[in-house]
Coordinates of C-alpha atoms and ligand atoms in Angstrom, one line a residue:
X1 CA 171.5 -2.2 119.1
X2 CA 168.4 -1.7 121.1
X3 CA 169.8 -0.9 124.5
X4 CA 169.4 2.8 124.1
X5 CA 166.5 4.6 125.4
X6 CA 164.4 7.6 124.4
X7 CA 163.2 10.1 126.7
X8 CA 160.7 12.4 124.8
X9 CA 160.8 15.7 126.5
X10 CA 157.1 16.9 127.4
X11 CA 158.4 20.6 127.0
X12 CA 157.5 20.4 123.4
X13 CA 154.2 18.6 123.9
X14 CA 150.9 20.5 123.5
X15 CA 150.2 21.4 127.2
X16 CA 146.7 22.2 126.8
X17 CA 146.3 18.2 126.6
X18 CA 149.0 16.8 128.7
X19 CA 147.0 13.3 129.8
X20 CA 146.5 12.7 125.9
X21 CA 149.8 13.7 125.0
X22 CA 151.2 11.4 127.6
X23 CA 149.2 8.4 126.4
X24 CA 150.4 9.2 122.9
X25 CA 154.2 9.1 123.8
X26 CA 153.7 6.2 125.9
X27 CA 152.2 4.5 123.1
X28 CA 154.8 5.4 120.5
X29 CA 157.2 3.7 122.7
X30 CA 159.0 6.2 125.0
X31 CA 161.4 4.7 127.4
X32 CA 161.4 7.6 130.0
X33 CA 159.1 10.6 130.3
X34 CA 161.7 13.5 130.6
X35 CA 160.1 16.3 132.4
X36 CA 161.9 19.7 132.3
X37 CA 161.4 21.9 135.5
X38 CA 162.6 25.5 134.9
X39 CA 162.5 28.4 137.7
X40 CA 163.4 31.2 136.1
X41 CA 166.2 32.1 137.9
X42 CA 168.9 29.3 137.4
X43 CA 167.7 28.9 133.6
X44 CA 165.5 32.2 131.8
X45 CA 162.2 30.3 131.5
X46 CA 159.4 28.9 133.8
X47 CA 157.8 25.6 133.1
X48 CA 156.0 23.6 135.6
X49 CA 156.7 22.2 139.2
X50 CA 155.7 19.5 141.2
X51 CA 151.5 20.1 141.2
X52 CA 151.7 19.5 137.4
X53 CA 153.7 16.2 137.6
X54 CA 151.7 14.9 140.1
X55 CA 148.6 15.5 137.7
X56 CA 150.3 13.7 134.8
X57 CA 151.4 10.5 137.1
X58 CA 148.1 8.3 136.6
X59 CA 148.2 8.6 133.0
X60 CA 151.3 6.4 132.3
X61 CA 153.6 3.9 133.8
X62 CA 156.7 5.2 131.9
X63 CA 159.6 6.1 134.2
X64 CA 159.4 9.7 134.9
X65 CA 162.8 11.5 134.4
X66 CA 162.7 15.0 136.4
X67 CA 165.2 17.2 135.3
X68 CA 165.4 20.0 137.5
X69 CA 167.0 23.3 136.7
X70 CA 166.4 25.3 139.6
X71 CA 168.5 26.9 142.3
X72 CA 168.2 25.7 145.2
X73 CA 166.9 22.1 144.4
X74 CA 167.4 21.0 147.9
X75 CA 163.8 22.4 149.5
X76 CA 161.8 21.1 146.6
X77 CA 163.5 17.3 146.2
X78 CA 160.6 15.6 148.8
X79 CA 157.7 17.4 146.6
X80 CA 158.8 16.0 143.5
X81 CA 159.5 12.4 144.8
X82 CA 155.9 12.6 146.3
X83 CA 154.7 13.9 142.9
X84 CA 155.8 10.6 141.4
X85 CA 159.3 11.1 139.9
X86 CA 161.3 8.0 139.7
X87 CA 164.8 9.6 138.7
X88 CA 165.4 13.1 140.0
X89 CA 168.4 15.1 138.2
X90 CA 169.9 18.2 139.7
X91 CA 172.6 20.4 138.1
X92 CA 175.9 20.3 139.5
X93 CA 176.0 24.2 139.4
X94 CA 172.9 24.4 141.1
X95 CA 173.3 23.4 144.9
X96 CA 176.0 23.9 147.0
X97 CA 175.9 20.7 148.5
X98 CA 175.5 18.6 145.7
X99 CA 176.5 15.5 147.4
X100 CA 173.8 16.0 150.4
X101 CA 171.2 16.8 147.4
X102 CA 172.0 13.5 145.7
X103 CA 171.8 11.7 149.2
X104 CA 168.5 13.3 149.9
X105 CA 167.2 12.0 146.6
X106 CA 168.3 8.4 147.4
X107 CA 167.2 8.3 150.9
X108 CA 163.6 8.9 149.4
X109 CA 164.0 6.0 147.3
X110 CA 164.5 7.7 144.0
X111 CA 167.4 7.5 141.5
X112 CA 169.6 10.3 141.5
X113 CA 170.7 12.0 138.3
X114 CA 173.5 14.9 138.0
X115 CA 173.7 17.3 135.5
X116 CA 176.5 18.8 133.9
X117 CA 176.3 22.1 131.8
X118 CA 178.4 22.4 128.5
X119 CA 181.1 24.2 130.3
X120 CA 181.3 22.3 133.6
X121 CA 184.2 19.8 133.8
X122 CA 183.4 15.9 134.5
X123 CA 186.1 15.7 137.1
X124 CA 183.0 16.9 139.6
X125 CA 181.9 13.6 139.0
X126 CA 185.2 12.6 141.2
X127 CA 183.6 11.9 144.5
X128 CA 179.9 11.4 143.6
X129 CA 180.0 8.1 141.4
X130 CA 178.8 5.9 144.3
X131 CA 175.6 8.2 144.4
X132 CA 174.6 8.6 140.9
X133 CA 172.1 6.4 138.8
X134 CA 172.1 9.0 135.7
X135 CA 174.9 11.2 134.6
X136 CA 173.3 14.0 132.1
X137 CA 175.6 15.8 129.7
X138 CA 174.0 18.8 128.3
X139 CA 174.4 19.4 125.0
X140 CA 172.4 22.8 124.6
X141 CA 172.7 25.5 127.4
X142 CA 169.6 24.7 129.4
X143 CA 166.5 26.9 129.4
X144 CA 164.9 26.3 126.0
X145 CA 163.8 23.7 123.9
X146 CA 164.8 23.8 120.0
X147 CA 168.3 24.9 120.3
X148 CA 171.4 23.6 118.1
X149 CA 173.1 20.7 119.4
X150 CA 176.7 21.3 120.8
X151 CA 179.3 18.4 119.8
X152 CA 180.8 17.0 123.0
X153 CA 181.9 13.8 122.2
X154 CA 185.0 13.9 123.9
X155 CA 183.2 14.8 127.0
X156 CA 180.6 12.1 126.6
X157 CA 183.4 9.6 126.2
X158 CA 185.2 10.8 129.3
X159 CA 181.9 10.2 131.5
X160 CA 181.4 6.9 129.7
X161 CA 185.0 6.0 130.8
X162 CA 184.3 7.0 134.2
X163 CA 181.1 5.0 134.7
X164 CA 183.1 1.8 133.2
X165 CA 186.0 2.5 135.9
X166 CA 182.9 2.7 138.4
X167 CA 181.6 -0.8 137.6
X168 CA 178.1 0.5 138.4
X169 CA 175.1 0.6 136.3
X170 CA 174.8 4.4 135.7
X171 CA 172.7 5.7 132.8
X172 CA 174.7 8.3 130.3
X173 CA 172.0 10.6 129.2
X174 CA 172.3 13.9 126.8
X175 CA 169.8 16.5 126.3
X176 CA 169.4 19.4 123.8
X177 CA 169.3 19.3 119.9
X178 CA 169.1 15.7 119.8
X179 CA 168.0 14.5 116.1
X180 CA 168.2 11.8 113.8
X181 CA 171.3 13.8 112.6
X182 CA 172.8 14.3 115.9
X183 CA 172.4 11.1 117.5
X184 CA 175.0 9.2 116.1
X185 CA 177.7 10.4 117.1
X186 CA 176.9 10.7 121.2
X187 CA 175.7 7.2 120.7
X188 CA 179.1 6.5 119.5
X189 CA 180.7 8.4 122.3
X190 CA 178.9 6.2 124.7
X191 CA 175.8 8.0 125.6
X192 CA 172.9 5.3 126.2
X193 CA 169.7 7.7 127.1
X194 CA 168.6 10.5 124.6
X195 CA 166.2 13.4 125.4
X196 CA 164.5 14.7 122.6
X197 CA 162.0 17.5 122.4
X198 CA 161.6 19.4 119.3
X199 CA 162.5 16.6 117.1
X200 CA 159.9 14.2 118.6
X201 CA 157.0 16.5 118.8
X202 CA 157.2 19.0 116.2
X203 CA 155.6 17.4 113.1
X204 CA 152.4 16.2 115.1
X205 CA 151.2 13.2 116.9
X206 CA 150.8 11.0 113.8
X207 CA 154.7 11.1 113.6
X208 CA 155.7 10.3 117.5
X209 CA 156.3 6.5 117.0
X210 CA 158.0 7.0 113.8
X211 CA 160.3 9.9 115.3
X212 CA 161.3 7.6 118.1
X213 CA 162.0 4.3 116.3
X214 CA 164.0 6.5 113.9
X215 CA 166.0 7.7 116.7
X216 CA 166.5 4.0 118.0
X217 CA 167.9 3.0 114.6
X218 CA 169.6 6.2 113.6
Ligands
DX5_301 C1 166.7 22.2 127.8 C2 166.0 21.1 128.2 C3 165.8 20.0 127.1 C4 164.7 20.4 126.1 C5 165.4 19.5 124.9 O1 166.7 23.0 128.7 O2 166.7 20.4 129.2 O3 165.1 18.9 128.0 O4 163.4 20.2 126.3 O5 164.8 20.1 123.6 P1 165.1 20.1 122.0 O6 165.1 18.5 121.9 O7 164.2 20.9 121.5 O8 166.6 20.3 122.0
ZN302 ZN1 166.0 18.3 130.1

């Protein structure tokens, strides 16, 4: 099956050489470029914001998949849209008015994603299925790269059932601890977009393409 997408997380790349890292990961076969925005409030770390994403934008044509781990997200959505995000994913736990923020993302002409922390139940999706283009099931607690995969296959399968019932074209993404060892079960459960940071980047630039194709074949 080749209809899965790999979204390398630039969180694990060499930040001193962003332009080249983007070009390398693009050439290596990345489908989406996953950009982890952390605020030191919703999650423990601080990473980068819209100005850095804007600076990255000219160096690849790939889809910018922006994962906002920020609370609140609403005041910053327009900045990320203007910076060149294609998909903007917010966390279900971060904004009080989730429905409104998803509408805001759509009104800016962007695809809207909703992320669920490992403990967040899937019924939060009930009234937003018509607004989301991507559902992100977190397979780690957000905030750090390099954590161990939490097996949530039942949850992934539940979300897949909801997507099929909706009849809409919605990506089911997982993020955290994705390797050649863990991707298989998540894929069998119905995920189709896989974020991978540590696994793709840890052995250096010469291995990026092999890592991506290994994930696709696993
Ligand atoms: C975690 C981030 C992830 C992270 C994944 O909060 O959302 O995207 O970079 O990294 P790995 O693949 O190392 O678990
Ligand atoms: Zn992420």
